Coordinates of C-alpha atoms in Angstrom, one line a residue:
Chain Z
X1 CA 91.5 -47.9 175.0
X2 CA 88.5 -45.4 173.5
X3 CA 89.0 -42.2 172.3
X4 CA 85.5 -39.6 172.7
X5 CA 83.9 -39.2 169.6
X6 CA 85.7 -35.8 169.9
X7 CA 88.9 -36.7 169.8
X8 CA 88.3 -39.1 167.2
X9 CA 87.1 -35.8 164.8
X10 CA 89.8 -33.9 166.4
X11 CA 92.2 -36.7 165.0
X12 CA 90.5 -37.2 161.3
X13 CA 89.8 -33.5 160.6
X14 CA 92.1 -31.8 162.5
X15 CA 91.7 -28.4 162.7
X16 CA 94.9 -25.9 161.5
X17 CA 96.9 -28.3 160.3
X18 CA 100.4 -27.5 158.5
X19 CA 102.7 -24.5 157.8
X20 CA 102.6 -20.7 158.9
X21 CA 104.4 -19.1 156.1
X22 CA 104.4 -15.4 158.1
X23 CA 104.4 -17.4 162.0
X24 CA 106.5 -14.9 164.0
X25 CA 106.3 -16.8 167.0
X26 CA 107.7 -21.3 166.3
X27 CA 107.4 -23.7 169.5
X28 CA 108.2 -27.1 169.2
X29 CA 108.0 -29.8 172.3
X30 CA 108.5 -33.2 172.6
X31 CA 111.0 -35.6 170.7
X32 CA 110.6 -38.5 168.1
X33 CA 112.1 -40.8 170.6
X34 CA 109.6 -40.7 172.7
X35 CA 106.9 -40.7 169.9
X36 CA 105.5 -37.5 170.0
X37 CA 106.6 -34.2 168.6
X38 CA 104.2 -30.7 168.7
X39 CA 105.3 -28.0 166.6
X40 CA 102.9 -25.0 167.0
X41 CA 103.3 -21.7 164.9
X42 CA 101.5 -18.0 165.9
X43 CA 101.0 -15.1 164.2
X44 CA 100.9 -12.7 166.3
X45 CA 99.6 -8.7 165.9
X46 CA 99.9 -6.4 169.1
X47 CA 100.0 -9.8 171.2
X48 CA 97.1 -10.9 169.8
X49 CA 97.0 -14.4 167.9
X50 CA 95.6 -13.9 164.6
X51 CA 96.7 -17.2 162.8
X52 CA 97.8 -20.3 164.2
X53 CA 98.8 -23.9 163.1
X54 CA 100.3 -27.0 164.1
X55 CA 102.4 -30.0 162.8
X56 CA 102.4 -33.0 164.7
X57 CA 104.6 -36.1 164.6
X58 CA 102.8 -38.5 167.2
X59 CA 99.3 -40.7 167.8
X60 CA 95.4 -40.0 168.0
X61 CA 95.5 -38.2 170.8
X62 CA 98.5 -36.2 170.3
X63 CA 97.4 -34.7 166.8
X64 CA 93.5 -34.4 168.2
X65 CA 95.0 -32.0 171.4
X66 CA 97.4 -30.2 168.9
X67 CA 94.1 -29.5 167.1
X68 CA 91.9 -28.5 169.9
X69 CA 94.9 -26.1 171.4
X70 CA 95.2 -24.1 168.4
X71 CA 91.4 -23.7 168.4
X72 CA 91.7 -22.6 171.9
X73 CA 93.9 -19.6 171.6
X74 CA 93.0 -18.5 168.1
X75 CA 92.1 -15.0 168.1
X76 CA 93.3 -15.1 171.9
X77 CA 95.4 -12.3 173.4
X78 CA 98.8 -13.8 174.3
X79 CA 98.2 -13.5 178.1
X80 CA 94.8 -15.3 177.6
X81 CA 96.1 -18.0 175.9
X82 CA 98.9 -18.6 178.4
X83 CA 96.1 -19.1 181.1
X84 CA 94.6 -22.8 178.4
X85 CA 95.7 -25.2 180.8
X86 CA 96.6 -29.1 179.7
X87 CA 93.1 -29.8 181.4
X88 CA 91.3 -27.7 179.5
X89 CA 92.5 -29.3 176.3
X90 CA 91.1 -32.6 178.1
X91 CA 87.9 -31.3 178.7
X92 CA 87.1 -29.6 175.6
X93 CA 88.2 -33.1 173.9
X94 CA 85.4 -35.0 176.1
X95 CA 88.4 -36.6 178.1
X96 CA 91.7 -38.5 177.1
X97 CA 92.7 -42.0 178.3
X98 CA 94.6 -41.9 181.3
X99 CA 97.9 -42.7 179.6
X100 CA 97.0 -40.2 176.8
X101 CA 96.8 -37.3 179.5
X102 CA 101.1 -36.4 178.8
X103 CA 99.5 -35.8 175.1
X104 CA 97.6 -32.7 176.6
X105 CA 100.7 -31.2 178.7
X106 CA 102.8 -31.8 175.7
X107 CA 100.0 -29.1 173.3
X108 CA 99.7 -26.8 176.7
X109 CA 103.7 -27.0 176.6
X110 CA 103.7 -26.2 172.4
X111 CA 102.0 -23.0 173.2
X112 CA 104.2 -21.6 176.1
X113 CA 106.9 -22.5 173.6
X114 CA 105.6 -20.5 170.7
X115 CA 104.5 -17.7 172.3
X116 CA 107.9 -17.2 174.4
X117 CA 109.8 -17.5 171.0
X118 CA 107.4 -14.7 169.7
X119 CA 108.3 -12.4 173.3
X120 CA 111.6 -13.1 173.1
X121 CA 111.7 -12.2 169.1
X122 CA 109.7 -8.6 170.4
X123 CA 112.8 -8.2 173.1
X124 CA 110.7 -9.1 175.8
X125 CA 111.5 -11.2 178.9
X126 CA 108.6 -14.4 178.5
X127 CA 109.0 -14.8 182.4
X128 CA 106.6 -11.0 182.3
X129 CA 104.1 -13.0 180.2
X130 CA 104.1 -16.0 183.0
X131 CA 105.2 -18.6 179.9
X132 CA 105.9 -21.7 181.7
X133 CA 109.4 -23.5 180.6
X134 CA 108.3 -26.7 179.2
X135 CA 109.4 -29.7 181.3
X136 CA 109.5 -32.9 181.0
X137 CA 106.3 -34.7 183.2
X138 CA 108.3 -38.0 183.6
X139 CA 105.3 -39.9 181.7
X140 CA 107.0 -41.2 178.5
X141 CA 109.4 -42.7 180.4
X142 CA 111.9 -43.8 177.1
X143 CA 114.3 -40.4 176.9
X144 CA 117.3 -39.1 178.7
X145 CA 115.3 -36.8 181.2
X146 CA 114.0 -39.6 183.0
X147 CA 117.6 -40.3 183.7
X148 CA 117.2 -44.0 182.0
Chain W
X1 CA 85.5 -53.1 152.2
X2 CA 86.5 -54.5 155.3
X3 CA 90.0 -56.2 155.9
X4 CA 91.2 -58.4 158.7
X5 CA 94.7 -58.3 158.5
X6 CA 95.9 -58.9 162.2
X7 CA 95.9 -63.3 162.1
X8 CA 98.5 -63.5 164.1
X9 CA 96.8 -61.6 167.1
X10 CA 93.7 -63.8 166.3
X11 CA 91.9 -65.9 164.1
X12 CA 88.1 -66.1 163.2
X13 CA 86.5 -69.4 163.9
X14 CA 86.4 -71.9 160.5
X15 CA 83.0 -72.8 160.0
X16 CA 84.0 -76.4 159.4
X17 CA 85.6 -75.7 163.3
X18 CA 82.6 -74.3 164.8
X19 CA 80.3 -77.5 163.1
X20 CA 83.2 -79.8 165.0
X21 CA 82.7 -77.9 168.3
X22 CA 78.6 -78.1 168.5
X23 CA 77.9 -81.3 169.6
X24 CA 80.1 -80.2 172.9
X25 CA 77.8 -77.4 173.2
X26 CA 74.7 -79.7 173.0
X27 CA 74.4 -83.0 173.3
X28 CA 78.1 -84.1 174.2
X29 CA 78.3 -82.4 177.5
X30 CA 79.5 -85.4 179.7
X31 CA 81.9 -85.1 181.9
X32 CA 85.2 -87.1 180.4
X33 CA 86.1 -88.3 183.6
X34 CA 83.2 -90.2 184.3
X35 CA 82.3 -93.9 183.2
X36 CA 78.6 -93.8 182.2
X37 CA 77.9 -93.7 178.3
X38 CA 77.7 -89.8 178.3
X39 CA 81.4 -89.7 180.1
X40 CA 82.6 -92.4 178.0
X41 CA 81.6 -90.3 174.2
X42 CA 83.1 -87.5 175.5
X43 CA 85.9 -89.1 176.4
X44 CA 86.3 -90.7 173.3
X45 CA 85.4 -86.9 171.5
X46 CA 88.5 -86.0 173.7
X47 CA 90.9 -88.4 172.4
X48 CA 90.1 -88.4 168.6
X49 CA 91.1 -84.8 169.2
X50 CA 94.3 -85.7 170.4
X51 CA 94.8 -87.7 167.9
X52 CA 94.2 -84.6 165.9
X53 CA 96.5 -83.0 167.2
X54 CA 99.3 -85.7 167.4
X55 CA 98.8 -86.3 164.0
X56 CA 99.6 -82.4 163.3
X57 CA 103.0 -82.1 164.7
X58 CA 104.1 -86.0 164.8
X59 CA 104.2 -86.8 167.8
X60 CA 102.3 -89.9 170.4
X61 CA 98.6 -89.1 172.0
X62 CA 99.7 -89.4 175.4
X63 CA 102.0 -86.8 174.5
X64 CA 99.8 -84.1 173.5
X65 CA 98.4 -81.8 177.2
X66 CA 95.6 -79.6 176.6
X67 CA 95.8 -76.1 178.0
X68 CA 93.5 -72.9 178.1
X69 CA 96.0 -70.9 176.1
X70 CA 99.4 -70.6 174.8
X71 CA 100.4 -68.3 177.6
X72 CA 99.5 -71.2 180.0
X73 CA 101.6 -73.8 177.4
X74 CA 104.5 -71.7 178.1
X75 CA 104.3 -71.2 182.0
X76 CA 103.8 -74.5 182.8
X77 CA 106.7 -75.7 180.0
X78 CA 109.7 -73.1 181.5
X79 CA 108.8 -73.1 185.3
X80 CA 107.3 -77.0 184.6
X81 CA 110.6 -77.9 183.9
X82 CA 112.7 -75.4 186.1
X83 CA 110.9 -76.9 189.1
X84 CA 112.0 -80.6 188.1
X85 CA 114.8 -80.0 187.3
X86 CA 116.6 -77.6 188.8
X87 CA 117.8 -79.3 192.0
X88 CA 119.3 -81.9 189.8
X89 CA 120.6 -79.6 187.1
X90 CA 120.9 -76.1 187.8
X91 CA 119.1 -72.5 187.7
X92 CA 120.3 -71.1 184.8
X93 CA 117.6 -70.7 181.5
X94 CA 118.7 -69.4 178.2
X95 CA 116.4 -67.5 176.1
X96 CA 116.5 -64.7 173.4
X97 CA 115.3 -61.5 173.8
X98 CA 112.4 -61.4 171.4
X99 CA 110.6 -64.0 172.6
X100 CA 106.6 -63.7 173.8
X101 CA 105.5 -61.5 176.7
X102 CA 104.2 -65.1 177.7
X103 CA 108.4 -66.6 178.1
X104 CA 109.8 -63.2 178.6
X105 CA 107.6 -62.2 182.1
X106 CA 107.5 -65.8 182.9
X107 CA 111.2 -65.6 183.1
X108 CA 111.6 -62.2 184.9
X109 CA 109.0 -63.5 187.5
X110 CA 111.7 -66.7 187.7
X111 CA 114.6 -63.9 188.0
X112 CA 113.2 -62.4 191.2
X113 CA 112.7 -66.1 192.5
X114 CA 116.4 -66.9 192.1
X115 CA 116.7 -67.9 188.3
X116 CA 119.6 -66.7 186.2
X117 CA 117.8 -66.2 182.3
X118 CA 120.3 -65.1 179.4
X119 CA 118.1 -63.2 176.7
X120 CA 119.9 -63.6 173.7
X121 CA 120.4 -61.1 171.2
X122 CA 118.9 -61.5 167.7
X123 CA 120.6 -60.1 164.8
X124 CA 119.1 -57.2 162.6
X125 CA 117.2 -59.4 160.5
X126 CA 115.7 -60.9 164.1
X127 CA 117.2 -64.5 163.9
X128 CA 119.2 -66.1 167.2
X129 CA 121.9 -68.9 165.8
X130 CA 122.6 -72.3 167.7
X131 CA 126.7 -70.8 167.9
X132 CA 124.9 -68.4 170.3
X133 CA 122.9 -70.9 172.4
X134 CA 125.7 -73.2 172.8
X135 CA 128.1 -70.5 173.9
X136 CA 125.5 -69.3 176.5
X137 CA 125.5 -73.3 177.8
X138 CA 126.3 -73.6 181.4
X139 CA 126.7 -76.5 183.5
X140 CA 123.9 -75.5 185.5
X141 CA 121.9 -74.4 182.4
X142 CA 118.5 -76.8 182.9
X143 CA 116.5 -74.9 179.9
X144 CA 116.5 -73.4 176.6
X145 CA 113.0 -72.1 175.8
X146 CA 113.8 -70.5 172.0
X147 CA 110.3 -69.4 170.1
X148 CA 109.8 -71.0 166.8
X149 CA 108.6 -67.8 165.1
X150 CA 108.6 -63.9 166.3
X151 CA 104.9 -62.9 166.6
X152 CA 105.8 -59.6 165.3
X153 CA 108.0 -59.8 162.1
X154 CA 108.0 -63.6 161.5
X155 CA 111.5 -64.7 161.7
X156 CA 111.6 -68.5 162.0
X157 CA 114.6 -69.6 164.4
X158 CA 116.7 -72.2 163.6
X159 CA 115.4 -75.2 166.4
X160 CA 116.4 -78.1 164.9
X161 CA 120.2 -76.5 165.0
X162 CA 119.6 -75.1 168.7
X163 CA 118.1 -79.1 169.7
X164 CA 121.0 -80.2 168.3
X165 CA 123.9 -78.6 170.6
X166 CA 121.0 -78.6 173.4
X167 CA 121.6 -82.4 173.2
X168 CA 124.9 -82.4 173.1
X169 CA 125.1 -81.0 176.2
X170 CA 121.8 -82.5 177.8
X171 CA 119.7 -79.4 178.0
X172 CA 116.0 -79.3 177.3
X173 CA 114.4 -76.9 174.7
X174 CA 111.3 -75.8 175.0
X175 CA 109.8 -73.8 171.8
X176 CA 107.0 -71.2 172.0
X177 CA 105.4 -72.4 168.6
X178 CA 102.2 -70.5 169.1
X179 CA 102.4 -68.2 165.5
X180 CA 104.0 -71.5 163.7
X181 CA 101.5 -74.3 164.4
X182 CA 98.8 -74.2 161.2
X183 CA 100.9 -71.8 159.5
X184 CA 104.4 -73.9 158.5
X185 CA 105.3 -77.6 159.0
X186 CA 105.9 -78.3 162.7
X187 CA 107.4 -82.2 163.1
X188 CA 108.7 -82.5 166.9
X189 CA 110.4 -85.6 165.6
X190 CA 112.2 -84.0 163.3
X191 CA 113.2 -80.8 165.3
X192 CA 113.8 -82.9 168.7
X193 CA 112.1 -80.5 171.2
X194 CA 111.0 -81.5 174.4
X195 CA 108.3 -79.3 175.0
X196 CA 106.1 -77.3 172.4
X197 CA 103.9 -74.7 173.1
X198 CA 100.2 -74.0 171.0
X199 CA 97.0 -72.5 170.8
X200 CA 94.3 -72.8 168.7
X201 CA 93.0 -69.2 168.2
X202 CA 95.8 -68.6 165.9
X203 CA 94.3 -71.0 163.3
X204 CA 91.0 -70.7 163.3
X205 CA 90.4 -72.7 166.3
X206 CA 88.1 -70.5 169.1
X207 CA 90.3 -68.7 171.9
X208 CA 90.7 -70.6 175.2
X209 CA 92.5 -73.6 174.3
X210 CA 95.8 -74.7 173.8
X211 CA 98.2 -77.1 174.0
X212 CA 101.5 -78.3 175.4
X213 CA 103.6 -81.1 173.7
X214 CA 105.5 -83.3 176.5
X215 CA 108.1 -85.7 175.2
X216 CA 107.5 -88.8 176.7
X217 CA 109.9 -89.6 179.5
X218 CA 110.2 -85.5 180.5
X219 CA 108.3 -84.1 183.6
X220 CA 107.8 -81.1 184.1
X221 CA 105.7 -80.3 187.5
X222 CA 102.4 -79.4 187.4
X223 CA 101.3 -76.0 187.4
X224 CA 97.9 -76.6 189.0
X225 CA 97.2 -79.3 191.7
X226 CA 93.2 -80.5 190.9
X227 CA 92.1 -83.6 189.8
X228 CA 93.4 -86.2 187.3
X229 CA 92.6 -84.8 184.1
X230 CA 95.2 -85.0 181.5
X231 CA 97.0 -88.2 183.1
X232 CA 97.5 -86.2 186.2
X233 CA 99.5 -83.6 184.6
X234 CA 96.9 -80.5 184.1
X235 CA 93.8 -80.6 186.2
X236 CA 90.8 -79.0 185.8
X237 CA 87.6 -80.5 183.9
X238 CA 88.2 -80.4 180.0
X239 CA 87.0 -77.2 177.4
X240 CA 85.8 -79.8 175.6
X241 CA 84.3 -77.7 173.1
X242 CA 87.3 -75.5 172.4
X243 CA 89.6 -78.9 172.3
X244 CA 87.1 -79.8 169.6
X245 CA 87.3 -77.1 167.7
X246 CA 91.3 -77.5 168.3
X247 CA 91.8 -80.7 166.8
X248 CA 89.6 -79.6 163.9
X249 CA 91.1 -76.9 163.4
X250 CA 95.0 -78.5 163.7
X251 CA 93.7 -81.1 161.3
X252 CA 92.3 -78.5 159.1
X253 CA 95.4 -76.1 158.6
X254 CA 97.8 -78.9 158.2
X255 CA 95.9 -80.8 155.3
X256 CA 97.4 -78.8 152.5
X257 CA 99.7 -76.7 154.2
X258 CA 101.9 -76.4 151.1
X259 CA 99.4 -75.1 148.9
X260 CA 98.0 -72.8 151.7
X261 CA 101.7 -71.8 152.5
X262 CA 102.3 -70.6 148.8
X263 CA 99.2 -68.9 148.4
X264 CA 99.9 -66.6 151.8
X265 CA 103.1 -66.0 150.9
X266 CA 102.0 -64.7 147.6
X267 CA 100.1 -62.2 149.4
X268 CA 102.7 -61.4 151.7
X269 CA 104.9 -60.8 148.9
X270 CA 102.6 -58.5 146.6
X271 CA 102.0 -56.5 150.0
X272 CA 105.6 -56.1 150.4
X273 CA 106.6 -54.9 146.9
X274 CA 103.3 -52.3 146.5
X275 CA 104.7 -50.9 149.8
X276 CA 108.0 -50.7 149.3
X277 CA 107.1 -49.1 145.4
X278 CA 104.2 -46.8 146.8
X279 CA 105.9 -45.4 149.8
X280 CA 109.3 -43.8 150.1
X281 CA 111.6 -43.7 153.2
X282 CA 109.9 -47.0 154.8
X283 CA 111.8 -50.4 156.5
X284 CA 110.2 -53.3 156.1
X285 CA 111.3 -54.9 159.4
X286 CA 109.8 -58.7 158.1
X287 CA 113.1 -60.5 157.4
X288 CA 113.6 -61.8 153.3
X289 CA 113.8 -65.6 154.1
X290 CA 113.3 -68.0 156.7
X291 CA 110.2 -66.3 157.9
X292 CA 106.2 -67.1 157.9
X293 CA 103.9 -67.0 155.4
X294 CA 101.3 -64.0 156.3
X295 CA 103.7 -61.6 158.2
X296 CA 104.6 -57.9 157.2
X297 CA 106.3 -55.7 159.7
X298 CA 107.1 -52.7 158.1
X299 CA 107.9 -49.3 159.6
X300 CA 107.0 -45.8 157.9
X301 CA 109.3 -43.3 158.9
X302 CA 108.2 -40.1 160.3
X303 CA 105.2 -41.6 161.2
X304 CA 103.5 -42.8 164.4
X305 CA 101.6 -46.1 164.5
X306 CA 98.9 -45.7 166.4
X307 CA 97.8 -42.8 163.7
X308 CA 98.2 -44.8 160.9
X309 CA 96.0 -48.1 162.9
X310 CA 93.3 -45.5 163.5
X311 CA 93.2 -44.5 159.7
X312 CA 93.5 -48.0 159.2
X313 CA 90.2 -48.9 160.9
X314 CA 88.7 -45.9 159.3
X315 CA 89.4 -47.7 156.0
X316 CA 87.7 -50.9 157.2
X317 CA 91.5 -52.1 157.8
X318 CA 92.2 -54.3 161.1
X319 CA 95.9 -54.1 161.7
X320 CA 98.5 -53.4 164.4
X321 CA 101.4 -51.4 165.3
X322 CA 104.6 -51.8 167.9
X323 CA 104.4 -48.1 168.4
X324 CA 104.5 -47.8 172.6
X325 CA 101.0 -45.6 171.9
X326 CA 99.0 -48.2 170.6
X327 CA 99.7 -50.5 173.3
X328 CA 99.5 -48.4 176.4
X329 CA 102.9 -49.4 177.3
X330 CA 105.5 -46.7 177.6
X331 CA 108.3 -48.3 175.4
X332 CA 107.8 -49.4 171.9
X333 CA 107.9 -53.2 170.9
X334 CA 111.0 -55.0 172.6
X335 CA 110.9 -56.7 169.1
X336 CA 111.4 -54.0 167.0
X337 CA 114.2 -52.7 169.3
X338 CA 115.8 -55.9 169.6
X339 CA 116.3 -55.7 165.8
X340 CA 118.4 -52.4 166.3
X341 CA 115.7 -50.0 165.2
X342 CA 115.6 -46.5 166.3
X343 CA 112.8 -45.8 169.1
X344 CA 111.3 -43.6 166.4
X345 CA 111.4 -45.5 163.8
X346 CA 109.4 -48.4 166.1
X347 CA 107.0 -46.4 166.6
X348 CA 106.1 -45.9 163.5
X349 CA 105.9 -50.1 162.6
X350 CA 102.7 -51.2 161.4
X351 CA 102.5 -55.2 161.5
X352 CA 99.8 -57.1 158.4
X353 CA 99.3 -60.7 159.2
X354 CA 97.3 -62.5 156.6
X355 CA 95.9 -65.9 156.7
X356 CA 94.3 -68.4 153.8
X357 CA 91.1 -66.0 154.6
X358 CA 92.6 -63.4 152.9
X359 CA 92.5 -62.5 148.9
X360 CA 94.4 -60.5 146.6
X361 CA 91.5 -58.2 146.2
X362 CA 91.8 -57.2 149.6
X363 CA 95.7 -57.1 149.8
X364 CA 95.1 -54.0 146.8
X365 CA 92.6 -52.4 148.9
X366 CA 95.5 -52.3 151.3
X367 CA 97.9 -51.2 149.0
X368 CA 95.3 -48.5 147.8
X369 CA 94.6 -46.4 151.2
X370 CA 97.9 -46.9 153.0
X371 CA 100.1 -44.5 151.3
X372 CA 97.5 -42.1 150.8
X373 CA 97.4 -42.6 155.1
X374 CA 101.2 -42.4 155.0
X375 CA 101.3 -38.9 152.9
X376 CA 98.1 -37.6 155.2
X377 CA 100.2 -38.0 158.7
X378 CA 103.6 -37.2 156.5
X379 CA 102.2 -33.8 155.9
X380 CA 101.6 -33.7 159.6
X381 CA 104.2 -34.5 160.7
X382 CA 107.4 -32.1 161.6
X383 CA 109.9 -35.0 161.2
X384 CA 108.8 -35.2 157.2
X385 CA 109.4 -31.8 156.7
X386 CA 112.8 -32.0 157.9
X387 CA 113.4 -35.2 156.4
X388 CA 112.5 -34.0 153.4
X389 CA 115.3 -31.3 153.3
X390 CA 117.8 -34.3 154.3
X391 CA 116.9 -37.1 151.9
X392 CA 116.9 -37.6 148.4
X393 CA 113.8 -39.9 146.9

């Protein structure tokens, strides 16, 4: 298994790492069973993003499409950054390894998770916004959704 | 600096090997089977590398099989001997559950074909006990195939205990010996097995040879139907190079195994205490006796292992991990679960073997970047942060 050069400075210099002390919108996705947990935090003004960051518990590919997600909204209006699609992430990365691809759905899922925590915060309905309820893709194959 | 620190997923080739392999790869390239002069030196190359071998793990010539691999070793050993056997003896094979990929697939494949295999459970420190094997003893039980030592964390199984009530009740054991052969005395007088699995990459032999220890008088069916090579047991025209480098190698890693022994585990140990000083909140999963020289399995909570190999190699560091990622596979090592670890905390195992190549320099070169790595992907990671409010260091 190869990661793009891409990932690999994705992965070693990721991009908006850590903490957002004054994030008004937290998602977080995925669980340590499985081996990958995305926590992404917004700050959002007038729905727009101003600040974002992520912490990520998980491997290469999982902290190099946390990275390249919050580089893909930043400064995005909320609406806009609802349309960044798991393939997107892919793409801007140079590609993923096929059984690396549930890494970029779990970062598309972080955002839809932040941002409906922010609309929900505001007293708004995220199902207006389009925000997608993260679910579980079936690909990790090791927690209880799966129904093992 | 550059660090090769994964000797139990391979070996480099010992330049006193390689030497012992060149005349294969030149001049020596007669067929062994044939009876002119340049059959018959090859031949006789062939059996001084049995010899070799014999020598190694005390046992006859004619009872030492060459193989292509361990993987083959084992195949041919458990579904050798279930063949045989089975209409004589029964269908049942006892095992534990942290054996090889090599025993464990062979054995599910068997399942599906109308075997019944008991996996054993290992205890936390990863060891199976011969209490446990003779309880699982059936009257149609025809095999126990118990490894000698776990690949990933180094426990050594008790075999001459498990040979022991195999005999009592007239059960062959087979033993996957592949990480133990070169690395701690192997004497298949002494432990009694019937069949013992080896393969020469994992001491410094080239990869693509192995071997398979028959005791005479026990037949397992062959694997491959071919020609006569290998008294009719294991046809196929020789790897005469790689058995060269084999029985060099063999010869080699058992000449001062003491002294090599010591000097490993002397590394092993100094790795273990700077990473249990340097880094808080981490398990090391390699039991504290009755284990091999140059293992260290240790898992770094919070953590994901394939992060922490890619840092690793950044560093110059070759090691591996049982986290699921870094193998592609969607469960993290059988191993490391067997042992009653958490999924997460699998996944964030990182495994160190070390062999006689190795120095103390480099073993503080290791003990120099990897916590820094851990407190990189620590402040990464969400898990740490929580942990941190949790646990007291």
């Amino acid at each position: 298994m190869i990661y793009s050069a891409k990932v690999m400075d994705h992965f070693s210099n990721p991009r908006n790492v850590g903490e957002l002390a004054d994030a008004n919108g937290i998602g977080e996705v995925g669980n340590a069973k499985c081996g990958d947990i995305m926590k992404i935090y917004l700050k959002i003004d007038h729905d727009i993003i101003t600040d974002v960051s992520f912490k990520t518990f998980g491997c290469g590919a999982a902290v190099a499409t946390s990275s390249m997600a919050t580089e893909l909204i930043k400064g995005k209006p909320i609406r806009e950054a609802l349309q960044m699609t798991n393939k997107a992430v892919v793409e801007a990365l140079d590609g993923l390894p096929a059984v690396k691809i549930h890494c970029s759905v779990l970062a598309e899922e972080a955002v839809h998770a932040a941002i409906a925590d922010y609309l929900v915060k505001q007293g708004k309905d995220p199902a207006d916004y389009g925000v997608k309820v993260p679910h579980c893709e079936g690909s990790c194959g090791c927690c209880d959704h799966c129904g093992e | 600096m550059f660090v090769y620190a994964d000797n139990a997923a391979t070996t480099r080739i010992d330049p006193d090997v390689l030497q012992a392999m060149m005349p294969a790869l030149q001049d020596l390239y007669g067929n062994p089977s044939t009876i002119y002069s340049k059959g018959r030196e090859a031949h006789e190359a062939l059996d001084r590398a049995r010899e070799q071998v014999a020598k190694a793990i005390n046992c006859r010539p004619n009872e030492v099989y060459f193989t292509s691999c361990g993987t083959e070793s084992d195949n041919w050993a458990i579904r050798g001997i279930a063949r045989h056997y089975a209409s004589k003896k029964g269908k049942h094979i006892i095992t534990t559950n942290i054996e090889h990929h090599a025993v464990l697939e062979t054995l599910k494949a068997m399942e599906k074909e109308g075997y019944e295999v008991t996996f054993l459970p290992v205890n936390e420190e990863g060891f199976v006990t011969a209490e446990q094997v003779e309880q699982a003893i059936r009257p149609d039980t025809v095999l126990i195939t118990v490894m000698t030592a776990n690949n990933e964390i180094g426990s050594i199984q008790p075999i001459e205990e498990i040979v022991k009530v195999a005999k009592a009740h007239n059960v062959f054991v087979h033993t996957d010996a592949v990480q133990a052969v070169g690395h701690i005395p192997v004497d298949v007088q002494a432990s009694g097995v019937d069949l013992l699995s080896l393969s020469g990459h994992k001491f410094h032999a080239p990869k693509g040879v192995g071997a398979l220890y028959v005791r005479r008088g026990v037949i397992p069916d062959n694997l491959m139907n071919g020609g006569g090579q290998e008294r009719n047991r294991r046809p196929g025209t020789e790897n005469l190079a790689g058995i060269l480098g084999l029985g060099a190698a063999i010869e080699k890693a058992t000449a001062n195994l003491e002294r090599d022994m010591n000097y490993v585990s002397s590394l092993r140990d100094k790795l273990i205490e700077g990473i249990v000083k340097e880094i808080p909140c981490c398990k090391i999963n390699t039991p504290s006796h009755d284990r091999l020289p140059g293992t260290v399995n240790v898992s770094i909570k919070y953590i994901e292992g394939e992060s922490m190999l890619l840092m690793l190699d950044m560093n110059g560091i070759c090691a591996t991990s049982g986290s699921a990622c870094a193998s592609g596979d969607l469960d993290p090592s059988h191993v490391l679960l067997a042992i009653g670890l958490p999924h997460e905390v699998a996944h964030g195992s990182v495994r160190f073997s070390l062999c006689t190549k190795n120095t103390e320099e480099e073993v503080d070169y290791i003990l120099s970047v990897l916590p820094k790595i851990a407190q990189r992907l620590r402040d990464m990671s969400p898990l740490w942060e929580e942990a941190k409010k949790n646990e007291t260091f």
